[in-house]
Amino acid sequence: MAVESMLKFVSREQAYPSKRAPDARAEDFREIADRYATPSAEDQAARCSQCGVPYCSVHCPLQNHIPDWLRLTAEGRIREAYELSNATSTMPEICGRICPQDRLCEGNCVIEFSGHGAVTIGSVEKFITDTAWEQGWVEPLIPSRPRGQSVGVIGAGPAGLTAAEYLRGNGYDVHVYDRHDRAGGLLTYGIPGFKLEKPVVMRRVERLAAAGIVFHPGFEVGRDATLDTLRARHDALLVATGVYRARRVDIPGVEAKGVVAALDYLTTSNRKGFGDAVPAFDDGSLDAAGKRVVVIGGGDTAMDCVRTAIRQGAASVTCLYRRDRANMPGSRREVANAEEEGARFVWLAAPNAIETDAGGQVTGVRINRMRLGVPDATGRRAPERDPGGEETHTADLVVQALGFEAEELPLLWDAPALPVTRWGTVLVDARTLMTGMDGVFAAGDIVRGASLVVWAIRDGRDVAASMHRWLKAKAMAGERKAA
């Protein structure tokens, strides 16, 4: 290693790619910051201390070789950096954009602990792969020799697409079934363009389709085919549907007009970005323009809703969260971005009723002031009601962003044998990731519950390896039987 190109964290300050001015970026759904220019990326990568125990990699769900591709970037060897980054991740430029690096790799950077500011790992990761796409270094997916076996993947989100890529690379015929008209799952319809522009997702999908993966859009298991029908059609199945059922706040008035679920709101906005005709947006139901918007929740989905409402031209945007800033689950960077763009946060506030007019239209959210008590089972201080009183926040549109739960797949799919936990997630063997149904595997959020995209990619990688082993054994057993 060229030592002189590294260890510059003492003399070189941390610098992220510059963001556009808040007023300007609130006018559109473009990403808020451009990627580094090459010299800047190399300079920032050179801040890596190349520590003996790379906690950045340890705390990355994919165990990316972060110090190694930072060193290659610092030395100007961008193509090699891309190849190393690509070796462990099917979507490095997507993770570089939407991973909560402040809680994962960057939050565990050794030089962050020393007070010098973490290496800007996510921004460098984004730079590396965006450069690879521009330079034509991203090679097509070339399947190995045909194996004569087929795999069905139910769900075209990050877990399903990752598994499909690895399985196709191993020579299997792969069919991906998804209820939406475009692949990508939450990458396409759940995450706004200002965090992840949609061409970035679509080029990944197009690469997989070019490799012979067959996509079946608008396909609902239970409506278009039962699970048993798909089992008969394929040698193995993967359930990677994610979790889409919205949690609801259980308070009076929640059925009022103008109280909507976060995913419905975000999906509508993203569809408009694609140029689709969306009646619920066009009639104003899911358009925040000119409205006083209240978002309930403190996670990244809530931040997506807050910032989307700002871009749609809301008259005001208020986010209510029952804990304080230090105890919120969402990314601190997203909160800062939202505040820069004009959002107002009301901490320690829990809704207790939705107020409406005579026609049933929402007019406000009545809240209880909260305080933090003793830690709960997760170690976070549990919120409890503060006897200091109530207050009301006026609203024309209320977005519930309280997280997601699993749908009742055994019922929806007419598959009573599909084992699920008491939370509705699919139950799998921890070692093989197979369900109790032979040849039916599951991975991603439908197994672990609502989580991060990077974990879904990791799960897709793991389940593809397990399915590959199982399918090889199945083929060998068939050959022995035939002999």
Tab-separated table of C-alpha atoms in Angstrom:
chain	number	residue	atom	x	y	z
A	1	MET	CA	0.000	0.000	0.000
A	2	ALA	CA	1.179	3.489	-0.770
A	3	VAL	CA	1.182	4.732	2.827
A	4	GLU	CA	1.698	8.341	1.797
A	5	SER	CA	-1.750	8.337	0.139
A	6	MET	CA	-3.530	7.433	3.386
A	7	LEU	CA	-3.802	8.452	7.045
A	8	LYS	CA	-4.689	12.053	6.212
A	9	PHE	CA	-7.506	12.384	8.716
A	10	VAL	CA	-5.397	14.718	10.900
A	11	SER	CA	-4.557	17.211	8.161
A	12	ARG	CA	-7.687	16.870	6.007
A	13	GLU	CA	-11.138	17.710	7.320
A	14	GLN	CA	-14.236	15.652	6.749
A	15	ALA	CA	-16.251	16.955	3.806
A	16	TYR	CA	-19.467	15.553	2.369
A	17	PRO	CA	-20.616	16.417	-1.164
A	18	SER	CA	-22.192	19.849	-1.056
A	19	LYS	CA	-25.971	19.997	-0.811
A	20	ARG	CA	-28.117	22.304	-2.849
A	21	ALA	CA	-29.693	25.203	-0.974
A	22	PRO	CA	-32.795	24.146	0.981
A	23	ASP	CA	-35.113	26.445	-0.954
A	24	ALA	CA	-33.874	25.077	-4.268
A	25	ARG	CA	-34.028	21.399	-3.379
A	26	ALA	CA	-37.523	21.760	-1.882
A	27	GLU	CA	-38.717	22.656	-5.377
A	28	ASP	CA	-38.066	19.230	-6.930
A	29	PHE	CA	-37.512	15.538	-6.241
A	30	ARG	CA	-33.914	15.380	-7.400
A	31	GLU	CA	-31.298	14.068	-5.005
A	32	ILE	CA	-30.177	16.885	-2.755
A	33	ALA	CA	-26.425	16.460	-3.311
A	34	ASP	CA	-24.287	15.564	-6.271
A	35	ARG	CA	-21.543	12.988	-6.023
A	36	TYR	CA	-17.926	13.939	-5.443
A	37	ALA	CA	-15.640	15.071	-8.204
A	38	THR	CA	-12.755	12.590	-8.531
A	39	PRO	CA	-10.116	14.607	-6.607
A	40	SER	CA	-12.549	15.195	-3.738
A	41	ALA	CA	-13.477	11.527	-3.520
A	42	GLU	CA	-9.827	10.534	-3.503
A	43	ASP	CA	-9.050	13.106	-0.807
A	44	GLN	CA	-11.879	11.945	1.432
A	45	ALA	CA	-11.018	8.264	0.949
A	46	ALA	CA	-7.443	9.122	1.956
A	47	ARG	CA	-8.676	10.054	5.428
A	48	CYS	CA	-9.153	6.354	6.253
A	49	SER	CA	-6.782	5.262	9.031
A	50	GLN	CA	-6.558	1.687	7.678
A	51	CYS	CA	-7.055	0.485	11.257
A	52	GLY	CA	-6.211	-3.045	12.287
A	53	VAL	CA	-9.799	-3.890	13.247
A	54	PRO	CA	-12.096	-2.260	10.663
A	55	TYR	CA	-15.217	-1.604	12.704
A	56	CYS	CA	-16.816	-0.070	9.622
A	57	SER	CA	-16.811	-3.496	7.961
A	58	VAL	CA	-17.774	-5.295	11.144
A	59	HIS	CA	-20.878	-3.134	11.503
A	60	CYS	CA	-21.838	-3.359	7.824
A	61	PRO	CA	-24.475	-6.085	7.326
A	62	LEU	CA	-22.763	-7.018	4.053
A	63	GLN	CA	-19.283	-6.968	5.580
A	64	ASN	CA	-18.138	-4.800	2.684
A	65	HIS	CA	-14.362	-4.489	2.267
A	66	ILE	CA	-14.557	-0.811	3.109
A	67	PRO	CA	-10.928	0.039	4.040
A	68	ASP	CA	-9.682	-1.767	0.944
A	69	TRP	CA	-11.839	0.086	-1.549
A	70	LEU	CA	-11.166	3.351	0.251
A	71	ARG	CA	-7.439	2.740	-0.215
A	72	LEU	CA	-7.928	1.954	-3.915
A	73	THR	CA	-9.988	5.118	-4.341
A	74	ALA	CA	-7.329	7.218	-2.593
A	75	GLU	CA	-4.771	5.815	-5.037
A	76	GLY	CA	-6.960	6.683	-8.038
A	77	ARG	CA	-7.697	3.033	-8.817
A	78	ILE	CA	-11.426	3.589	-9.131
A	79	ARG	CA	-12.218	0.597	-11.323
A	80	GLU	CA	-10.545	-1.773	-8.889
A	81	ALA	CA	-12.382	-0.082	-6.034
A	82	TYR	CA	-15.657	-0.697	-7.868
A	83	GLU	CA	-14.874	-4.359	-8.503
A	84	LEU	CA	-14.111	-4.889	-4.824
A	85	SER	CA	-17.215	-3.002	-3.714
A	86	ASN	CA	-19.348	-4.946	-6.167
A	87	ALA	CA	-17.986	-8.270	-4.894
A	88	THR	CA	-20.086	-8.132	-1.722
A	89	SER	CA	-23.084	-6.043	-2.758
A	90	THR	CA	-25.526	-6.195	-5.635
A	91	MET	CA	-26.515	-2.546	-5.155
A	92	PRO	CA	-23.570	-0.532	-3.783
A	93	GLU	CA	-24.662	2.784	-5.252
A	94	ILE	CA	-28.107	2.318	-3.720
A	95	CYS	CA	-26.673	1.516	-0.293
A	96	GLY	CA	-24.366	4.525	-0.655
A	97	ARG	CA	-27.465	6.688	-1.031
A	98	ILE	CA	-29.928	5.300	1.497
A	99	CYS	CA	-28.062	3.335	4.165
A	100	PRO	CA	-28.061	5.047	7.574
A	101	GLN	CA	-24.267	5.235	7.597
A	102	ASP	CA	-24.375	7.318	10.760
A	103	ARG	CA	-25.694	4.222	12.568
A	104	LEU	CA	-23.615	1.627	10.709
A	105	CYS	CA	-20.217	2.023	9.026
A	106	GLU	CA	-19.550	5.729	9.612
A	107	GLY	CA	-20.991	5.616	13.104
A	108	ASN	CA	-18.366	3.004	13.981
A	109	CYS	CA	-15.410	4.578	12.183
A	110	VAL	CA	-12.303	4.616	14.374
A	111	ILE	CA	-11.389	8.189	13.514
A	112	GLU	CA	-14.918	9.271	14.444
A	113	PHE	CA	-14.137	8.031	17.935
A	114	SER	CA	-10.915	10.079	17.931
A	115	GLY	CA	-12.835	13.276	17.246
A	116	HIS	CA	-11.701	13.808	13.652
A	117	GLY	CA	-15.010	13.005	11.964
A	118	ALA	CA	-15.798	9.720	10.237
A	119	VAL	CA	-14.637	8.883	6.752
A	120	THR	CA	-17.528	9.717	4.402
A	121	ILE	CA	-17.948	6.079	3.413
A	122	GLY	CA	-21.428	6.268	1.907
A	123	SER	CA	-20.621	9.195	-0.362
A	124	VAL	CA	-17.446	7.502	-1.604
A	125	GLU	CA	-19.372	4.271	-2.210
A	126	LYS	CA	-21.924	6.174	-4.283
A	127	PHE	CA	-19.145	7.896	-6.232
A	128	ILE	CA	-17.374	4.624	-7.039
A	129	THR	CA	-20.362	2.847	-8.567
A	130	ASP	CA	-21.850	5.905	-10.286
A	131	THR	CA	-18.460	6.288	-11.960
A	132	ALA	CA	-18.537	2.604	-12.923
A	133	TRP	CA	-21.904	3.018	-14.638
A	134	GLU	CA	-20.716	6.126	-16.486
A	135	GLN	CA	-17.511	4.432	-17.636
A	136	GLY	CA	-19.208	1.194	-18.699
A	137	TRP	CA	-17.470	-0.910	-16.068
A	138	VAL	CA	-20.708	-2.462	-14.822
A	139	GLU	CA	-20.702	-5.682	-16.788
A	140	PRO	CA	-23.832	-7.549	-17.838
A	141	LEU	CA	-24.878	-10.492	-15.721
A	142	ILE	CA	-23.725	-13.622	-17.536
A	143	PRO	CA	-25.396	-16.834	-16.340
A	144	SER	CA	-23.285	-19.963	-15.974
A	145	ARG	CA	-24.253	-23.158	-17.783
A	146	PRO	CA	-28.005	-23.886	-17.696
A	147	ARG	CA	-28.955	-26.225	-14.876
A	148	GLY	CA	-32.403	-27.180	-16.107
A	149	GLN	CA	-34.022	-26.020	-12.868
A	150	SER	CA	-36.234	-23.035	-12.281
A	151	VAL	CA	-36.773	-20.773	-9.310
A	152	GLY	CA	-39.741	-18.548	-8.546
A	153	VAL	CA	-39.151	-15.385	-6.518
A	154	ILE	CA	-42.219	-13.750	-4.978
A	155	GLY	CA	-41.402	-10.086	-4.460
A	156	ALA	CA	-39.183	-7.777	-6.505
A	157	GLY	CA	-37.730	-5.737	-3.648
A	158	PRO	CA	-34.057	-5.684	-2.669
A	159	ALA	CA	-34.065	-9.172	-1.113
A	160	GLY	CA	-35.837	-10.744	-4.078
A	161	LEU	CA	-33.756	-8.950	-6.704
A	162	THR	CA	-30.501	-9.828	-4.945
A	163	ALA	CA	-31.408	-13.503	-4.700
A	164	ALA	CA	-32.578	-13.497	-8.318
A	165	GLU	CA	-29.234	-12.062	-9.460
A	166	TYR	CA	-27.148	-14.677	-7.666
A	167	LEU	CA	-29.407	-17.565	-8.709
A	168	ARG	CA	-29.431	-16.470	-12.331
A	169	GLY	CA	-25.655	-16.165	-12.201
A	170	ASN	CA	-25.561	-19.807	-11.087
A	171	GLY	CA	-27.487	-20.895	-14.163
A	172	TYR	CA	-31.053	-21.229	-12.909
A	173	ASP	CA	-34.106	-20.070	-14.798
A	174	VAL	CA	-35.488	-17.305	-12.585
A	175	HIS	CA	-38.998	-15.871	-12.593
A	176	VAL	CA	-39.833	-12.887	-10.384
A	177	TYR	CA	-43.466	-12.243	-9.440
A	178	ASP	CA	-44.535	-8.894	-8.023
A	179	ARG	CA	-47.854	-7.181	-7.375
A	180	HIS	CA	-46.630	-3.825	-8.703
A	181	ASP	CA	-46.247	-2.808	-12.314
A	182	ARG	CA	-42.544	-2.054	-11.814
A	183	ALA	CA	-39.881	-4.035	-9.992
A	184	GLY	CA	-37.935	-2.621	-7.078
A	185	GLY	CA	-40.440	-2.775	-4.224
A	186	LEU	CA	-39.851	0.007	-1.719
A	187	LEU	CA	-36.796	1.149	-3.691
A	188	THR	CA	-39.184	2.106	-6.479
A	189	TYR	CA	-42.374	3.132	-4.719
A	190	GLY	CA	-41.509	3.707	-1.066
A	191	ILE	CA	-38.343	5.820	-1.081
A	192	PRO	CA	-38.659	9.313	-2.573
A	193	GLY	CA	-36.521	10.472	-5.465
A	194	PHE	CA	-34.706	13.080	-3.388
A	195	LYS	CA	-33.013	10.157	-1.612
A	196	LEU	CA	-32.931	7.672	-4.493
A	197	GLU	CA	-33.633	8.795	-8.024
A	198	LYS	CA	-35.591	6.136	-9.879
A	199	PRO	CA	-33.305	5.668	-12.902
A	200	VAL	CA	-30.723	4.371	-10.400
A	201	VAL	CA	-33.127	1.545	-9.514
A	202	MET	CA	-34.438	0.930	-13.021
A	203	ARG	CA	-30.990	0.387	-14.523
A	204	ARG	CA	-30.431	-2.415	-11.994
A	205	VAL	CA	-33.743	-4.013	-12.949
A	206	GLU	CA	-32.967	-3.652	-16.649
A	207	ARG	CA	-29.605	-5.366	-16.142
A	208	LEU	CA	-31.352	-8.356	-14.559
A	209	ALA	CA	-33.977	-8.541	-17.308
A	210	ALA	CA	-31.215	-8.460	-19.930
A	211	ALA	CA	-29.677	-11.503	-18.229
A	212	GLY	CA	-32.819	-13.525	-18.841
A	213	ILE	CA	-34.607	-13.090	-15.527
A	214	VAL	CA	-38.318	-13.096	-16.344
A	215	PHE	CA	-40.398	-10.491	-14.523
A	216	HIS	CA	-44.139	-10.963	-13.984
A	217	PRO	CA	-45.444	-7.514	-12.960
A	218	GLY	CA	-48.939	-7.015	-11.620
A	219	PHE	CA	-48.959	-10.601	-10.363
A	220	GLU	CA	-50.631	-11.317	-7.030
A	221	VAL	CA	-50.218	-14.678	-5.385
A	222	GLY	CA	-53.654	-15.735	-4.207
A	223	ARG	CA	-55.352	-13.933	-7.083
A	224	ASP	CA	-53.370	-14.985	-10.150
A	225	ALA	CA	-52.036	-18.255	-8.759
A	226	THR	CA	-51.931	-20.082	-5.463
A	227	LEU	CA	-48.680	-20.858	-3.696
A	228	ASP	CA	-49.171	-24.530	-4.557
A	229	THR	CA	-49.505	-23.635	-8.238
A	230	LEU	CA	-46.164	-21.833	-8.161
A	231	ARG	CA	-44.556	-24.722	-6.255
A	232	ALA	CA	-45.619	-27.052	-9.056
A	233	ARG	CA	-44.255	-24.642	-11.659
A	234	HIS	CA	-40.769	-24.256	-10.121
A	235	ASP	CA	-38.141	-26.393	-8.444
A	236	ALA	CA	-37.873	-23.928	-5.570
A	237	LEU	CA	-39.634	-20.785	-4.383
A	238	LEU	CA	-38.468	-17.739	-2.476
A	239	VAL	CA	-40.903	-15.624	-0.490
A	240	ALA	CA	-39.473	-12.094	-0.385
A	241	THR	CA	-42.570	-9.951	-0.237
A	242	GLY	CA	-41.446	-7.538	2.450
A	243	VAL	CA	-43.926	-6.169	4.985
A	244	TYR	CA	-46.503	-3.714	3.720
A	245	ARG	CA	-49.398	-3.592	6.162
A	246	ALA	CA	-49.325	-0.181	7.811
A	247	ARG	CA	-49.510	0.146	11.563
A	248	ARG	CA	-52.302	2.442	12.613
A	249	VAL	CA	-52.615	4.743	15.572
A	250	ASP	CA	-55.539	3.575	17.712
A	251	ILE	CA	-57.281	6.835	18.533
A	252	PRO	CA	-60.751	8.298	17.931
A	253	GLY	CA	-61.282	9.824	14.498
A	254	VAL	CA	-58.561	7.856	12.718
A	255	GLU	CA	-61.039	6.925	9.951
A	256	ALA	CA	-61.558	10.584	9.050
A	257	LYS	CA	-61.123	11.871	5.515
A	258	GLY	CA	-57.598	13.137	5.074
A	259	VAL	CA	-55.973	10.599	7.422
A	260	VAL	CA	-53.782	8.412	5.222
A	261	ALA	CA	-51.128	5.709	5.453
A	262	ALA	CA	-47.526	6.655	4.733
A	263	LEU	CA	-46.956	4.043	2.032
A	264	ASP	CA	-50.100	5.057	0.133
A	265	TYR	CA	-48.906	8.648	0.242
A	266	LEU	CA	-45.337	7.880	-0.844
A	267	THR	CA	-46.377	5.413	-3.550
A	268	THR	CA	-48.711	7.989	-5.051
A	269	SER	CA	-45.963	10.604	-5.100
A	270	ASN	CA	-43.465	8.238	-6.696
A	271	ARG	CA	-45.969	7.173	-9.329
A	272	LYS	CA	-46.465	10.808	-10.274
A	273	GLY	CA	-42.706	11.030	-10.632
A	274	PHE	CA	-42.906	8.260	-13.223
A	275	GLY	CA	-45.607	10.210	-15.048
A	276	ASP	CA	-48.415	7.817	-14.141
A	277	ALA	CA	-52.038	8.872	-13.916
A	278	VAL	CA	-52.929	8.606	-10.228
A	279	PRO	CA	-56.551	9.553	-9.464
A	280	ALA	CA	-55.959	9.835	-5.719
A	281	PHE	CA	-53.302	12.465	-6.364
A	282	ASP	CA	-55.074	14.218	-9.177
A	283	ASP	CA	-58.253	14.702	-7.103
A	284	GLY	CA	-56.181	16.175	-4.264
A	285	SER	CA	-56.678	13.345	-1.755
A	286	LEU	CA	-52.992	12.418	-1.615
A	287	ASP	CA	-51.527	15.733	-2.703
A	288	ALA	CA	-50.223	18.004	0.063
A	289	ALA	CA	-50.280	21.185	-2.029
A	290	GLY	CA	-51.592	24.099	0.024
A	291	LYS	CA	-52.433	21.883	2.998
A	292	ARG	CA	-51.414	21.904	6.624
A	293	VAL	CA	-49.766	18.508	6.970
A	294	VAL	CA	-49.137	16.580	10.169
A	295	VAL	CA	-46.957	13.452	10.035
A	296	ILE	CA	-47.114	11.039	12.972
A	297	GLY	CA	-43.929	9.043	13.551
A	298	GLY	CA	-40.186	9.403	14.022
A	299	GLY	CA	-38.576	6.898	11.657
A	300	ASP	CA	-37.104	7.293	8.205
A	301	THR	CA	-40.510	6.740	6.589
A	302	ALA	CA	-41.852	9.692	8.549
A	303	MET	CA	-38.937	11.800	7.332
A	304	ASP	CA	-39.716	10.735	3.750
A	305	CYS	CA	-43.320	11.864	4.190
A	306	VAL	CA	-42.341	15.180	5.785
A	307	ARG	CA	-39.928	16.038	3.016
A	308	THR	CA	-42.311	14.882	0.277
A	309	ALA	CA	-45.045	17.168	1.626
A	310	ILE	CA	-42.649	20.109	1.516
A	311	ARG	CA	-41.899	19.419	-2.142
A	312	GLN	CA	-45.580	19.133	-2.966
A	313	GLY	CA	-46.078	22.682	-1.717
A	314	ALA	CA	-47.694	22.113	1.665
A	315	ALA	CA	-48.686	25.255	3.572
A	316	SER	CA	-46.990	23.832	6.665
A	317	VAL	CA	-45.470	20.512	7.718
A	318	THR	CA	-45.333	19.321	11.319
A	319	CYS	CA	-43.910	16.028	12.559
A	320	LEU	CA	-45.150	14.623	15.873
A	321	TYR	CA	-43.031	12.096	17.747
A	322	ARG	CA	-43.666	10.667	21.193
A	323	ARG	CA	-40.009	10.583	22.268
A	324	ASP	CA	-37.322	13.268	22.039
A	325	ARG	CA	-34.787	13.891	19.293
A	326	ALA	CA	-32.094	11.758	20.931
A	327	ASN	CA	-34.397	8.720	21.105
A	328	MET	CA	-35.963	8.817	17.663
A	329	PRO	CA	-35.325	5.817	15.366
A	330	GLY	CA	-34.808	7.808	12.180
A	331	SER	CA	-31.550	9.050	10.731
A	332	ARG	CA	-30.240	12.242	12.331
A	333	ARG	CA	-29.194	13.418	8.883
A	334	GLU	CA	-32.738	13.077	7.584
A	335	VAL	CA	-34.087	15.129	10.483
A	336	ALA	CA	-31.494	17.823	9.799
A	337	ASN	CA	-32.383	17.848	6.095
A	338	ALA	CA	-36.075	18.154	6.909
A	339	GLU	CA	-35.483	21.032	9.315
A	340	GLU	CA	-33.350	22.838	6.739
A	341	GLU	CA	-36.208	22.497	4.262
A	342	GLY	CA	-38.757	24.000	6.633
A	343	ALA	CA	-40.322	21.145	8.607
A	344	ARG	CA	-41.308	21.684	12.225
A	345	PHE	CA	-40.778	18.920	14.792
A	346	VAL	CA	-42.813	18.576	17.961
A	347	TRP	CA	-41.031	16.189	20.295
A	348	LEU	CA	-42.599	14.322	23.208
A	349	ALA	CA	-46.021	14.503	21.586
A	350	ALA	CA	-48.432	11.566	21.235
A	351	PRO	CA	-51.739	11.898	19.360
A	352	ASN	CA	-54.874	11.057	21.332
A	353	ALA	CA	-57.619	12.035	18.858
A	354	ILE	CA	-58.257	13.240	15.334
A	355	GLU	CA	-60.561	16.241	15.168
A	356	THR	CA	-62.956	16.626	12.233
A	357	ASP	CA	-65.547	18.970	10.825
A	358	ALA	CA	-69.219	18.127	10.278
A	359	GLY	CA	-68.389	16.395	7.007
A	360	GLY	CA	-65.847	14.056	8.560
A	361	GLN	CA	-62.809	15.867	7.145
A	362	VAL	CA	-59.792	16.084	9.408
A	363	THR	CA	-59.195	19.513	10.924
A	364	GLY	CA	-56.581	18.782	13.560
A	365	VAL	CA	-54.671	16.350	15.747
A	366	ARG	CA	-55.095	16.540	19.494
A	367	ILE	CA	-51.988	15.446	21.387
A	368	ASN	CA	-50.808	14.615	24.867
A	369	ARG	CA	-47.490	16.024	25.991
A	370	MET	CA	-45.129	13.202	26.959
A	371	ARG	CA	-42.033	12.697	29.091
A	372	LEU	CA	-39.454	9.926	29.156
A	373	GLY	CA	-39.596	7.381	31.949
A	374	VAL	CA	-37.576	4.257	32.652
A	375	PRO	CA	-35.927	2.355	29.776
A	376	ASP	CA	-38.067	-0.197	27.948
A	377	ALA	CA	-37.041	-3.690	26.788
A	378	THR	CA	-34.886	-2.208	24.002
A	379	GLY	CA	-32.999	0.087	26.386
A	380	ARG	CA	-34.750	3.221	25.161
A	381	ARG	CA	-36.562	5.328	27.724
A	382	ALA	CA	-40.260	4.628	27.482
A	383	PRO	CA	-42.594	7.579	26.881
A	384	GLU	CA	-45.282	8.267	29.433
A	385	ARG	CA	-47.969	10.898	29.592
A	386	ASP	CA	-46.965	14.229	31.087
A	387	PRO	CA	-49.805	15.676	33.131
A	388	GLY	CA	-48.942	19.095	31.695
A	389	GLY	CA	-51.991	19.021	29.424
A	390	GLU	CA	-53.158	18.690	25.832
A	391	GLU	CA	-52.811	20.787	22.713
A	392	THR	CA	-54.167	20.670	19.169
A	393	HIS	CA	-52.314	20.992	15.886
A	394	THR	CA	-54.423	22.035	12.917
A	395	ALA	CA	-54.267	19.747	9.905
A	396	ASP	CA	-55.853	19.179	6.511
A	397	LEU	CA	-53.815	16.028	5.857
A	398	VAL	CA	-52.531	13.587	8.480
A	399	VAL	CA	-50.003	10.925	7.470
A	400	GLN	CA	-49.533	7.905	9.710
A	401	ALA	CA	-45.898	6.760	9.494
A	402	LEU	CA	-45.741	4.254	12.326
A	403	GLY	CA	-44.021	1.380	10.565
A	404	PHE	CA	-45.146	-1.780	8.825
A	405	GLU	CA	-46.267	-5.278	9.719
A	406	ALA	CA	-46.576	-8.507	7.776
A	407	GLU	CA	-49.720	-9.279	5.839
A	408	GLU	CA	-51.564	-12.528	6.546
A	409	LEU	CA	-49.861	-14.521	3.808
A	410	PRO	CA	-51.307	-17.971	4.667
A	411	LEU	CA	-54.798	-16.491	4.329
A	412	LEU	CA	-54.078	-14.276	1.309
A	413	TRP	CA	-52.320	-17.071	-0.542
A	414	ASP	CA	-54.617	-19.922	0.484
A	415	ALA	CA	-51.527	-21.573	1.961
A	416	PRO	CA	-52.393	-22.709	5.505
A	417	ALA	CA	-49.229	-24.835	5.633
A	418	LEU	CA	-46.982	-21.771	5.347
A	419	PRO	CA	-45.626	-21.327	8.881
A	420	VAL	CA	-45.641	-17.856	10.410
A	421	THR	CA	-44.682	-16.361	13.748
A	422	ARG	CA	-47.093	-14.645	16.106
A	423	TRP	CA	-46.115	-11.375	14.390
A	424	GLY	CA	-47.133	-12.753	10.985
A	425	THR	CA	-43.582	-12.976	9.633
A	426	VAL	CA	-42.643	-16.180	7.832
A	427	LEU	CA	-40.929	-18.759	10.020
A	428	VAL	CA	-37.743	-20.258	8.570
A	429	ASP	CA	-34.964	-22.572	9.651
A	430	ALA	CA	-32.190	-20.270	10.872
A	431	ARG	CA	-29.519	-22.277	9.056
A	432	THR	CA	-31.162	-23.053	5.702
A	433	LEU	CA	-33.724	-20.211	5.521
A	434	MET	CA	-36.259	-22.776	4.326
A	435	THR	CA	-39.806	-22.661	5.628
A	436	GLY	CA	-41.656	-25.738	6.843
A	437	MET	CA	-42.736	-26.323	3.233
A	438	ASP	CA	-40.168	-28.303	1.255
A	439	GLY	CA	-38.403	-26.153	-1.315
A	440	VAL	CA	-40.036	-22.907	-0.151
A	441	PHE	CA	-37.543	-20.399	1.275
A	442	ALA	CA	-38.065	-16.912	2.672
A	443	ALA	CA	-35.835	-13.883	3.252
A	444	GLY	CA	-35.838	-10.166	3.877
A	445	ASP	CA	-38.357	-8.167	5.863
A	446	ILE	CA	-41.002	-10.901	5.616
A	447	VAL	CA	-38.716	-12.934	7.897
A	448	ARG	CA	-36.968	-10.325	10.086
A	449	GLY	CA	-39.698	-7.677	10.158
A	450	ALA	CA	-39.392	-4.128	8.848
A	451	SER	CA	-35.687	-3.377	8.569
A	452	LEU	CA	-33.037	-1.748	6.388
A	453	VAL	CA	-32.457	-2.225	2.674
A	454	VAL	CA	-28.886	-3.327	3.360
A	455	TRP	CA	-30.171	-6.165	5.548
A	456	ALA	CA	-32.568	-7.223	2.795
A	457	ILE	CA	-29.630	-7.380	0.371
A	458	ARG	CA	-27.669	-9.455	2.876
A	459	ASP	CA	-30.619	-11.800	3.346
A	460	GLY	CA	-31.032	-12.150	-0.414
A	461	ARG	CA	-27.375	-13.069	-0.752
A	462	ASP	CA	-27.595	-15.636	2.056
A	463	VAL	CA	-30.802	-17.273	0.867
A	464	ALA	CA	-29.486	-17.564	-2.702
A	465	ALA	CA	-26.495	-19.520	-1.419
A	466	SER	CA	-28.770	-21.803	0.615
A	467	MET	CA	-31.146	-22.360	-2.308
A	468	HIS	CA	-28.196	-23.130	-4.577
A	469	ARG	CA	-27.016	-25.853	-2.192
A	470	TRP	CA	-30.500	-27.310	-1.895
A	471	LEU	CA	-31.144	-27.280	-5.643
A	472	LYS	CA	-27.824	-28.976	-6.367
A	473	ALA	CA	-28.664	-31.702	-3.871
A	474	LYS	CA	-32.112	-32.087	-5.417
A	475	ALA	CA	-30.618	-32.428	-8.897
A	476	MET	CA	-28.065	-35.009	-7.711
A	477	ALA	CA	-30.814	-37.017	-5.989
A	478	GLY	CA	-32.799	-36.990	-9.224
A	479	GLU	CA	-29.791	-38.208	-11.190
A	480	ARG	CA	-29.198	-41.065	-8.750
A	481	LYS	CA	-32.848	-42.038	-8.935
A	482	ALA	CA	-32.780	-41.975	-12.729
A	483	ALA	CA	-29.664	-44.178	-12.763
